[in-house]
Amino acid sequence: LPILRWLPRYSRAWLPLDLLAGLAVGLTTVPQALAYAELAGLPLQYGLYSSFMGCFVYCFLGTAKDVTLGPTAIMSLLVSSYAFHEPVHAILLAFLSGCIQLAMGLLHLGFLLDFISCPVIKGFTSAASITISFNQIKNILGLQGIPRQFFLQVYETLRRIGDTRAGDAVLGLTCLAALTGLRAMKSHLPQAAPAEPLAVRISYLIVWIAATARNALVVLFAGLVAYSFQATGSQPFRLTGSIPQGLPAFRPPRFSLALPNGTVPFQSMVEDMGVGLAVVPLMGLLETIAIAKAFASQSGYRIDPNQELLALGVANVLGSFVSSYPITGSFGRTAVNAQSGVCTPAGGLVTGALVLLSLAYLTSLFYYIPKAALAAVIISAVVPMFDAGIFRTLWRVKRLDLVPLCVTFLLCFWEVQYGIVAGVLVSGILLLYSIARPPIKVSEGAVLLVQPGSSLHFPAVEHLRDSVCSRALAASAPRSVILDCGHVSSIDYTAVVGLQELLQELHRHGHSLAFCGLEDPVLQVLLSADLEGFQHFPSLEEAERCGGAEPGASGAEPFTSTTEST
């Protein structure tokens, strides 16, 4: 239990900082939870149900002091795709995702996330930023009956833009402008020095609190405006409506769904979720570990990825018992936590308690929150996820990485799962191609020097044979070939068979093949294979001297030409 590492040495000086951080994150969490539930297509109370269990679990099992678990925009988008706007599906998805994450943590399978490359992640998050933002335009404009599919959504929104409700549009744009201004104010707020006058430090604190709790302030302002109109007997806004008061019951998720015309069994529910059972847990893990690593490196401490998997898995499993949909690490709320000076994961206890208090006593006030204000909160949260600079950076650094980036980015507008799967497949193909076609440097001279640039595995054997034979067999006189394996750290059985065939082919034509610079593991493999005609020299210089004495060579001359094959 990671809590046992920091709790015994907990200092009283940390307590006010943890309390302040937990309160700041809580003021951000409550309005975001309502907004993300709307994005997931679920009743708004499920956003709050999903926001407290992760805080409590991570306090005991998490290894990063800054990370907060809860609903996020990306996870809500995925839930809307795979839960079909049905709470029973969403809760079961949280349970099954948690089980998968827990199993991956116990089996130390966190390395699988390394196969999701940065271009794929950037393509997904950038596309998600656009789709999520446009998904909320209907609430900003007060439109209803807009389909979920992105292209249909764009078409219907543009077609019905004349039906815009003026009240929702004005309020939504005002809230969006206020959130943007407060975000900019916080990013440009100078640090108040202790030597500054008390009034300056108090002013700094007020501005910092207002900017940090901007979501809560904007939602509160919009709610007061809506309540004022309601009191006068007119209501120009679409409101959130009634939210059930009280804490959710602690019970296991339902493994079947009762419908008026029958019951959907567990197997059918799982089949309906389909690839979501892989995408949701993997994206949850990816977000959490990426956030934990980012903030751990900034603060100078290390995290245990497998422990993070366990924490997230337990949070999702236990969360499903309190009607939570899948959760993950939140970058925005983690940033608030870190900027508030949190010292330990105990700050999550304050955040979780604030969410519980909201559920117990404040849900009746949420009735007056306009949907346009919640839409502004979501758009403000996801717009920074769009990284326009990544396209320019990859064009400058490695243009081939633009392929998985663009494939993921474009297909995510069709369906999220297609974009992620296609991006991973394209990245995998590029990775396999680099293994199958490693760089091979061929140098001409008294001997033919062949230098593979990486390890030899079975897809690369034919490429190596072609590179050697095309140069060695072109010579009229017999010559020596030296295979410098200084960069080869591993080799498999198929590669050994290919080397045996290369030896035989060169010997049939009167050429010799010698190996040099073999590392011990590779040398042991080749010796165990008992290759006919196998020669090994510890160094390249010794191999060149012996190679120069072969028939057809008069000595070890300088290499006269060099080519590389990729």
PDB file of N, CA, C and O in Angstrom, residues 142-194:
ATOM      1  N   GLY A 142     -28.744  25.990 -28.149  1.00  0.00           N
ATOM      2  CA  GLY A 142     -30.079  25.623 -27.690  1.00  0.00           C
ATOM      3  C   GLY A 142     -30.830  24.712 -28.649  1.00  0.00           C
ATOM      4  O   GLY A 142     -32.069  24.700 -28.645  1.00  0.00           O
ATOM      5  N   LEU A 143     -30.108  23.931 -29.473  1.00  0.00           N
ATOM      6  CA  LEU A 143     -30.752  23.038 -30.440  1.00  0.00           C
ATOM      7  C   LEU A 143     -30.990  21.672 -29.813  1.00  0.00           C
ATOM      8  O   LEU A 143     -30.218  21.217 -28.958  1.00  0.00           O
ATOM      9  N   GLN A 144     -32.027  20.972 -30.260  1.00  0.00           N
ATOM     10  CA  GLN A 144     -32.343  19.639 -29.769  1.00  0.00           C
ATOM     11  C   GLN A 144     -32.492  18.694 -30.946  1.00  0.00           C
ATOM     12  O   GLN A 144     -32.733  19.106 -32.083  1.00  0.00           O
ATOM     13  N   GLY A 145     -32.324  17.382 -30.647  1.00  0.00           N
ATOM     14  CA  GLY A 145     -32.503  16.367 -31.681  1.00  0.00           C
ATOM     15  C   GLY A 145     -31.360  16.295 -32.670  1.00  0.00           C
ATOM     16  O   GLY A 145     -31.546  15.849 -33.807  1.00  0.00           O
ATOM     17  N   ILE A 146     -30.146  16.696 -32.270  1.00  0.00           N
ATOM     18  CA  ILE A 146     -28.972  16.622 -33.149  1.00  0.00           C
ATOM     19  C   ILE A 146     -28.359  15.240 -33.015  1.00  0.00           C
ATOM     20  O   ILE A 146     -28.116  14.769 -31.897  1.00  0.00           O
ATOM     21  N   PRO A 147     -28.067  14.530 -34.115  1.00  0.00           N
ATOM     22  CA  PRO A 147     -27.510  13.172 -34.028  1.00  0.00           C
ATOM     23  C   PRO A 147     -26.107  13.179 -33.431  1.00  0.00           C
ATOM     24  O   PRO A 147     -25.417  14.211 -33.410  1.00  0.00           O
ATOM     25  N   ARG A 148     -25.643  11.994 -32.978  1.00  0.00           N
ATOM     26  CA  ARG A 148     -24.344  11.884 -32.310  1.00  0.00           C
ATOM     27  C   ARG A 148     -23.191  11.788 -33.307  1.00  0.00           C
ATOM     28  O   ARG A 148     -22.102  12.278 -33.052  1.00  0.00           O
ATOM     29  N   GLN A 149     -23.396  11.131 -34.456  1.00  0.00           N
ATOM     30  CA  GLN A 149     -22.323  10.933 -35.425  1.00  0.00           C
ATOM     31  C   GLN A 149     -21.817  12.290 -35.931  1.00  0.00           C
ATOM     32  O   GLN A 149     -22.599  13.178 -36.255  1.00  0.00           O
ATOM     33  N   PHE A 150     -20.491  12.451 -35.989  1.00  0.00           N
ATOM     34  CA  PHE A 150     -19.898  13.769 -36.182  1.00  0.00           C
ATOM     35  C   PHE A 150     -20.359  14.437 -37.476  1.00  0.00           C
ATOM     36  O   PHE A 150     -20.766  15.603 -37.470  1.00  0.00           O
ATOM     37  N   PHE A 151     -20.288  13.731 -38.585  1.00  0.00           N
ATOM     38  CA  PHE A 151     -20.611  14.360 -39.865  1.00  0.00           C
ATOM     39  C   PHE A 151     -22.094  14.715 -39.952  1.00  0.00           C
ATOM     40  O   PHE A 151     -22.465  15.780 -40.458  1.00  0.00           O
ATOM     41  N   LEU A 152     -22.962  13.834 -39.432  1.00  0.00           N
ATOM     42  CA  LEU A 152     -24.379  14.156 -39.373  1.00  0.00           C
ATOM     43  C   LEU A 152     -24.628  15.329 -38.428  1.00  0.00           C
ATOM     44  O   LEU A 152     -25.498  16.174 -38.663  1.00  0.00           O
ATOM     45  N   GLN A 153     -23.834  15.369 -37.380  1.00  0.00           N
ATOM     46  CA  GLN A 153     -23.952  16.452 -36.405  1.00  0.00           C
ATOM     47  C   GLN A 153     -23.634  17.795 -37.053  1.00  0.00           C
ATOM     48  O   GLN A 153     -24.365  18.785 -36.866  1.00  0.00           O
ATOM     49  N   VAL A 154     -22.551  17.838 -37.818  1.00  0.00           N
ATOM     50  CA  VAL A 154     -22.169  19.069 -38.505  1.00  0.00           C
ATOM     51  C   VAL A 154     -23.267  19.485 -39.478  1.00  0.00           C
ATOM     52  O   VAL A 154     -23.681  20.658 -39.522  1.00  0.00           O
ATOM     53  N   TYR A 155     -23.765  18.517 -40.255  1.00  0.00           N
ATOM     54  CA  TYR A 155     -24.794  18.814 -41.253  1.00  0.00           C
ATOM     55  C   TYR A 155     -26.063  19.352 -40.598  1.00  0.00           C
ATOM     56  O   TYR A 155     -26.600  20.394 -41.003  1.00  0.00           O
ATOM     57  N   GLU A 156     -26.548  18.647 -39.557  1.00  0.00           N
ATOM     58  CA  GLU A 156     -27.798  19.048 -38.912  1.00  0.00           C
ATOM     59  C   GLU A 156     -27.660  20.384 -38.190  1.00  0.00           C
ATOM     60  O   GLU A 156     -28.575  21.200 -38.193  1.00  0.00           O
ATOM     61  N   THR A 157     -26.506  20.616 -37.557  1.00  0.00           N
ATOM     62  CA  THR A 157     -26.298  21.887 -36.842  1.00  0.00           C
ATOM     63  C   THR A 157     -26.320  23.062 -37.816  1.00  0.00           C
ATOM     64  O   THR A 157     -26.963  24.088 -37.557  1.00  0.00           O
ATOM     65  N   LEU A 158     -25.626  22.905 -38.938  1.00  0.00           N
ATOM     66  CA  LEU A 158     -25.610  23.985 -39.932  1.00  0.00           C
ATOM     67  C   LEU A 158     -26.988  24.171 -40.568  1.00  0.00           C
ATOM     68  O   LEU A 158     -27.409  25.299 -40.855  1.00  0.00           O
ATOM     69  N   ARG A 159     -27.694  23.060 -40.778  1.00  0.00           N
ATOM     70  CA  ARG A 159     -29.014  23.153 -41.407  1.00  0.00           C
ATOM     71  C   ARG A 159     -30.010  23.850 -40.497  1.00  0.00           C
ATOM     72  O   ARG A 159     -30.890  24.585 -40.959  1.00  0.00           O
ATOM     73  N   ARG A 160     -29.887  23.634 -39.179  1.00  0.00           N
ATOM     74  CA  ARG A 160     -30.876  24.167 -38.242  1.00  0.00           C
ATOM     75  C   ARG A 160     -30.357  25.362 -37.454  1.00  0.00           C
ATOM     76  O   ARG A 160     -30.903  25.688 -36.394  1.00  0.00           O
ATOM     77  N   ILE A 161     -29.312  25.987 -37.947  1.00  0.00           N
ATOM     78  CA  ILE A 161     -28.731  27.092 -37.187  1.00  0.00           C
ATOM     79  C   ILE A 161     -29.709  28.255 -37.057  1.00  0.00           C
ATOM     80  O   ILE A 161     -29.632  29.072 -36.127  1.00  0.00           O
ATOM     81  N   GLY A 162     -30.689  28.310 -37.956  1.00  0.00           N
ATOM     82  CA  GLY A 162     -31.708  29.350 -37.849  1.00  0.00           C
ATOM     83  C   GLY A 162     -32.632  29.168 -36.667  1.00  0.00           C
ATOM     84  O   GLY A 162     -33.337  30.112 -36.261  1.00  0.00           O
ATOM     85  N   ASP A 163     -32.641  27.943 -36.062  1.00  0.00           N
ATOM     86  CA  ASP A 163     -33.489  27.677 -34.892  1.00  0.00           C
ATOM     87  C   ASP A 163     -32.789  28.016 -33.578  1.00  0.00           C
ATOM     88  O   ASP A 163     -33.277  27.643 -32.500  1.00  0.00           O
ATOM     89  N   THR A 164     -31.658  28.687 -33.653  1.00  0.00           N
ATOM     90  CA  THR A 164     -30.885  29.014 -32.450  1.00  0.00           C
ATOM     91  C   THR A 164     -31.723  29.805 -31.445  1.00  0.00           C
ATOM     92  O   THR A 164     -32.433  30.750 -31.814  1.00  0.00           O
ATOM     93  N   ARG A 165     -31.622  29.418 -30.171  1.00  0.00           N
ATOM     94  CA  ARG A 165     -32.291  30.153 -29.089  1.00  0.00           C
ATOM     95  C   ARG A 165     -31.352  31.277 -28.641  1.00  0.00           C
ATOM     96  O   ARG A 165     -30.223  31.015 -28.210  1.00  0.00           O
ATOM     97  N   ALA A 166     -31.813  32.487 -28.759  1.00  0.00           N
ATOM     98  CA  ALA A 166     -30.962  33.645 -28.480  1.00  0.00           C
ATOM     99  C   ALA A 166     -30.436  33.635 -27.047  1.00  0.00           C
ATOM    100  O   ALA A 166     -29.263  33.935 -26.808  1.00  0.00           O
ATOM    101  N   GLY A 167     -31.297  33.274 -26.098  1.00  0.00           N
ATOM    102  CA  GLY A 167     -30.872  33.276 -24.694  1.00  0.00           C
ATOM    103  C   GLY A 167     -29.734  32.311 -24.444  1.00  0.00           C
ATOM    104  O   GLY A 167     -28.722  32.663 -23.817  1.00  0.00           O
ATOM    105  N   ASP A 168     -29.849  31.061 -24.934  1.00  0.00           N
ATOM    106  CA  ASP A 168     -28.787  30.070 -24.745  1.00  0.00           C
ATOM    107  C   ASP A 168     -27.507  30.511 -25.432  1.00  0.00           C
ATOM    108  O   ASP A 168     -26.408  30.354 -24.872  1.00  0.00           O
ATOM    109  N   ALA A 169     -27.620  31.052 -26.644  1.00  0.00           N
ATOM    110  CA  ALA A 169     -26.430  31.460 -27.386  1.00  0.00           C
ATOM    111  C   ALA A 169     -25.680  32.579 -26.665  1.00  0.00           C
ATOM    112  O   ALA A 169     -24.452  32.528 -26.516  1.00  0.00           O
ATOM    113  N   VAL A 170     -26.415  33.581 -26.201  1.00  0.00           N
ATOM    114  CA  VAL A 170     -25.770  34.705 -25.508  1.00  0.00           C
ATOM    115  C   VAL A 170     -25.115  34.237 -24.216  1.00  0.00           C
ATOM    116  O   VAL A 170     -23.948  34.574 -23.928  1.00  0.00           O
ATOM    117  N   LEU A 171     -25.846  33.432 -23.436  1.00  0.00           N
ATOM    118  CA  LEU A 171     -25.286  32.956 -22.169  1.00  0.00           C
ATOM    119  C   LEU A 171     -24.092  32.043 -22.404  1.00  0.00           C
ATOM    120  O   LEU A 171     -23.056  32.156 -21.722  1.00  0.00           O
ATOM    121  N   GLY A 172     -24.217  31.110 -23.362  1.00  0.00           N
ATOM    122  CA  GLY A 172     -23.128  30.174 -23.627  1.00  0.00           C
ATOM    123  C   GLY A 172     -21.865  30.881 -24.071  1.00  0.00           C
ATOM    124  O   GLY A 172     -20.763  30.573 -23.582  1.00  0.00           O
ATOM    125  N   LEU A 173     -21.996  31.836 -24.983  1.00  0.00           N
ATOM    126  CA  LEU A 173     -20.822  32.563 -25.462  1.00  0.00           C
ATOM    127  C   LEU A 173     -20.227  33.440 -24.368  1.00  0.00           C
ATOM    128  O   LEU A 173     -18.998  33.602 -24.270  1.00  0.00           O
ATOM    129  N   THR A 174     -21.086  34.015 -23.515  1.00  0.00           N
ATOM    130  CA  THR A 174     -20.588  34.818 -22.388  1.00  0.00           C
ATOM    131  C   THR A 174     -19.791  33.954 -21.423  1.00  0.00           C
ATOM    132  O   THR A 174     -18.704  34.349 -20.972  1.00  0.00           O
ATOM    133  N   CYS A 175     -20.324  32.779 -21.093  1.00  0.00           N
ATOM    134  CA  CYS A 175     -19.618  31.853 -20.195  1.00  0.00           C
ATOM    135  C   CYS A 175     -18.291  31.412 -20.808  1.00  0.00           C
ATOM    136  O   CYS A 175     -17.262  31.330 -20.112  1.00  0.00           O
ATOM    137  N   LEU A 176     -18.302  31.150 -22.102  1.00  0.00           N
ATOM    138  CA  LEU A 176     -17.079  30.716 -22.781  1.00  0.00           C
ATOM    139  C   LEU A 176     -16.029  31.823 -22.754  1.00  0.00           C
ATOM    140  O   LEU A 176     -14.840  31.566 -22.496  1.00  0.00           O
ATOM    141  N   ALA A 177     -16.464  33.056 -22.984  1.00  0.00           N
ATOM    142  CA  ALA A 177     -15.533  34.181 -22.942  1.00  0.00           C
ATOM    143  C   ALA A 177     -14.975  34.371 -21.530  1.00  0.00           C
ATOM    144  O   ALA A 177     -13.774  34.645 -21.349  1.00  0.00           O
ATOM    145  N   ALA A 178     -15.851  34.223 -20.513  1.00  0.00           N
ATOM    146  CA  ALA A 178     -15.396  34.381 -19.125  1.00  0.00           C
ATOM    147  C   ALA A 178     -14.379  33.304 -18.757  1.00  0.00           C
ATOM    148  O   ALA A 178     -13.351  33.587 -18.123  1.00  0.00           O
ATOM    149  N   LEU A 179     -14.631  32.064 -19.157  1.00  0.00           N
ATOM    150  CA  LEU A 179     -13.702  30.972 -18.862  1.00  0.00           C
ATOM    151  C   LEU A 179     -12.366  31.180 -19.557  1.00  0.00           C
ATOM    152  O   LEU A 179     -11.295  30.952 -18.970  1.00  0.00           O
ATOM    153  N   THR A 180     -12.413  31.639 -20.805  1.00  0.00           N
ATOM    154  CA  THR A 180     -11.175  31.897 -21.542  1.00  0.00           C
ATOM    155  C   THR A 180     -10.377  33.023 -20.888  1.00  0.00           C
ATOM    156  O   THR A 180      -9.148  32.932 -20.732  1.00  0.00           O
ATOM    157  N   GLY A 181     -11.081  34.076 -20.479  1.00  0.00           N
ATOM    158  CA  GLY A 181     -10.400  35.185 -19.827  1.00  0.00           C
ATOM    159  C   GLY A 181      -9.782  34.792 -18.495  1.00  0.00           C
ATOM    160  O   GLY A 181      -8.640  35.167 -18.193  1.00  0.00           O
ATOM    161  N   LEU A 182     -10.502  34.024 -17.699  1.00  0.00           N
ATOM    162  CA  LEU A 182      -9.970  33.591 -16.402  1.00  0.00           C
ATOM    163  C   LEU A 182      -8.792  32.639 -16.578  1.00  0.00           C
ATOM    164  O   LEU A 182      -7.835  32.672 -15.796  1.00  0.00           O
ATOM    165  N   ARG A 183      -8.855  31.770 -17.604  1.00  0.00           N
ATOM    166  CA  ARG A 183      -7.723  30.877 -17.868  1.00  0.00           C
ATOM    167  C   ARG A 183      -6.481  31.694 -18.246  1.00  0.00           C
ATOM    168  O   ARG A 183      -5.376  31.436 -17.758  1.00  0.00           O
ATOM    169  N   ALA A 184      -6.671  32.685 -19.114  1.00  0.00           N
ATOM    170  CA  ALA A 184      -5.547  33.526 -19.525  1.00  0.00           C
ATOM    171  C   ALA A 184      -5.006  34.329 -18.339  1.00  0.00           C
ATOM    172  O   ALA A 184      -3.793  34.502 -18.192  1.00  0.00           O
ATOM    173  N   MET A 185      -5.912  34.788 -17.486  1.00  0.00           N
ATOM    174  CA  MET A 185      -5.495  35.552 -16.312  1.00  0.00           C
ATOM    175  C   MET A 185      -4.608  34.697 -15.404  1.00  0.00           C
ATOM    176  O   MET A 185      -3.573  35.143 -14.907  1.00  0.00           O
ATOM    177  N   LYS A 186      -5.001  33.415 -15.240  1.00  0.00           N
ATOM    178  CA  LYS A 186      -4.224  32.547 -14.362  1.00  0.00           C
ATOM    179  C   LYS A 186      -2.848  32.251 -14.942  1.00  0.00           C
ATOM    180  O   LYS A 186      -1.849  32.198 -14.218  1.00  0.00           O
ATOM    181  N   SER A 187      -2.803  32.053 -16.270  1.00  0.00           N
ATOM    182  CA  SER A 187      -1.518  31.710 -16.889  1.00  0.00           C
ATOM    183  C   SER A 187      -0.542  32.882 -16.860  1.00  0.00           C
ATOM    184  O   SER A 187       0.673  32.683 -16.943  1.00  0.00           O
ATOM    185  N   HIS A 188      -1.053  34.114 -16.761  1.00  0.00           N
ATOM    186  CA  HIS A 188      -0.186  35.296 -16.751  1.00  0.00           C
ATOM    187  C   HIS A 188      -0.084  35.932 -15.363  1.00  0.00           C
ATOM    188  O   HIS A 188       0.464  37.025 -15.226  1.00  0.00           O
ATOM    189  N   LEU A 189      -0.589  35.232 -14.357  1.00  0.00           N
ATOM    190  CA  LEU A 189      -0.575  35.799 -13.009  1.00  0.00           C
ATOM    191  C   LEU A 189       0.826  35.691 -12.415  1.00  0.00           C
ATOM    192  O   LEU A 189       1.367  34.586 -12.281  1.00  0.00           O
ATOM    193  N   PRO A 190       1.461  36.806 -12.042  1.00  0.00           N
ATOM    194  CA  PRO A 190       2.811  36.728 -11.464  1.00  0.00           C
ATOM    195  C   PRO A 190       2.754  36.211 -10.025  1.00  0.00           C
ATOM    196  O   PRO A 190       1.738  36.334  -9.337  1.00  0.00           O
ATOM    197  N   GLN A 191       3.853  35.615  -9.618  1.00  0.00           N
ATOM    198  CA  GLN A 191       3.925  35.078  -8.259  1.00  0.00           C
ATOM    199  C   GLN A 191       4.112  36.236  -7.267  1.00  0.00           C
ATOM    200  O   GLN A 191       4.984  37.092  -7.448  1.00  0.00           O
ATOM    201  N   ALA A 192       3.277  36.232  -6.222  1.00  0.00           N
ATOM    202  CA  ALA A 192       3.401  37.286  -5.197  1.00  0.00           C
ATOM    203  C   ALA A 192       4.537  36.942  -4.242  1.00  0.00           C
ATOM    204  O   ALA A 192       4.576  35.843  -3.682  1.00  0.00           O
ATOM    205  N   ALA A 193       5.469  37.851  -4.094  1.00  0.00           N
ATOM    206  CA  ALA A 193       6.609  37.628  -3.207  1.00  0.00           C
ATOM    207  C   ALA A 193       6.193  37.861  -1.752  1.00  0.00           C
ATOM    208  O   ALA A 193       5.306  38.678  -1.472  1.00  0.00           O
ATOM    209  N   PRO A 194       6.823  37.129  -0.807  1.00  0.00           N
ATOM    210  CA  PRO A 194       6.481  37.333   0.618  1.00  0.00           C
ATOM    211  C   PRO A 194       6.716  38.760   1.092  1.00  0.00           C
ATOM    212  O   PRO A 194       6.083  39.203   2.054  1.00  0.00           O
TER     213      PRO A 194
END
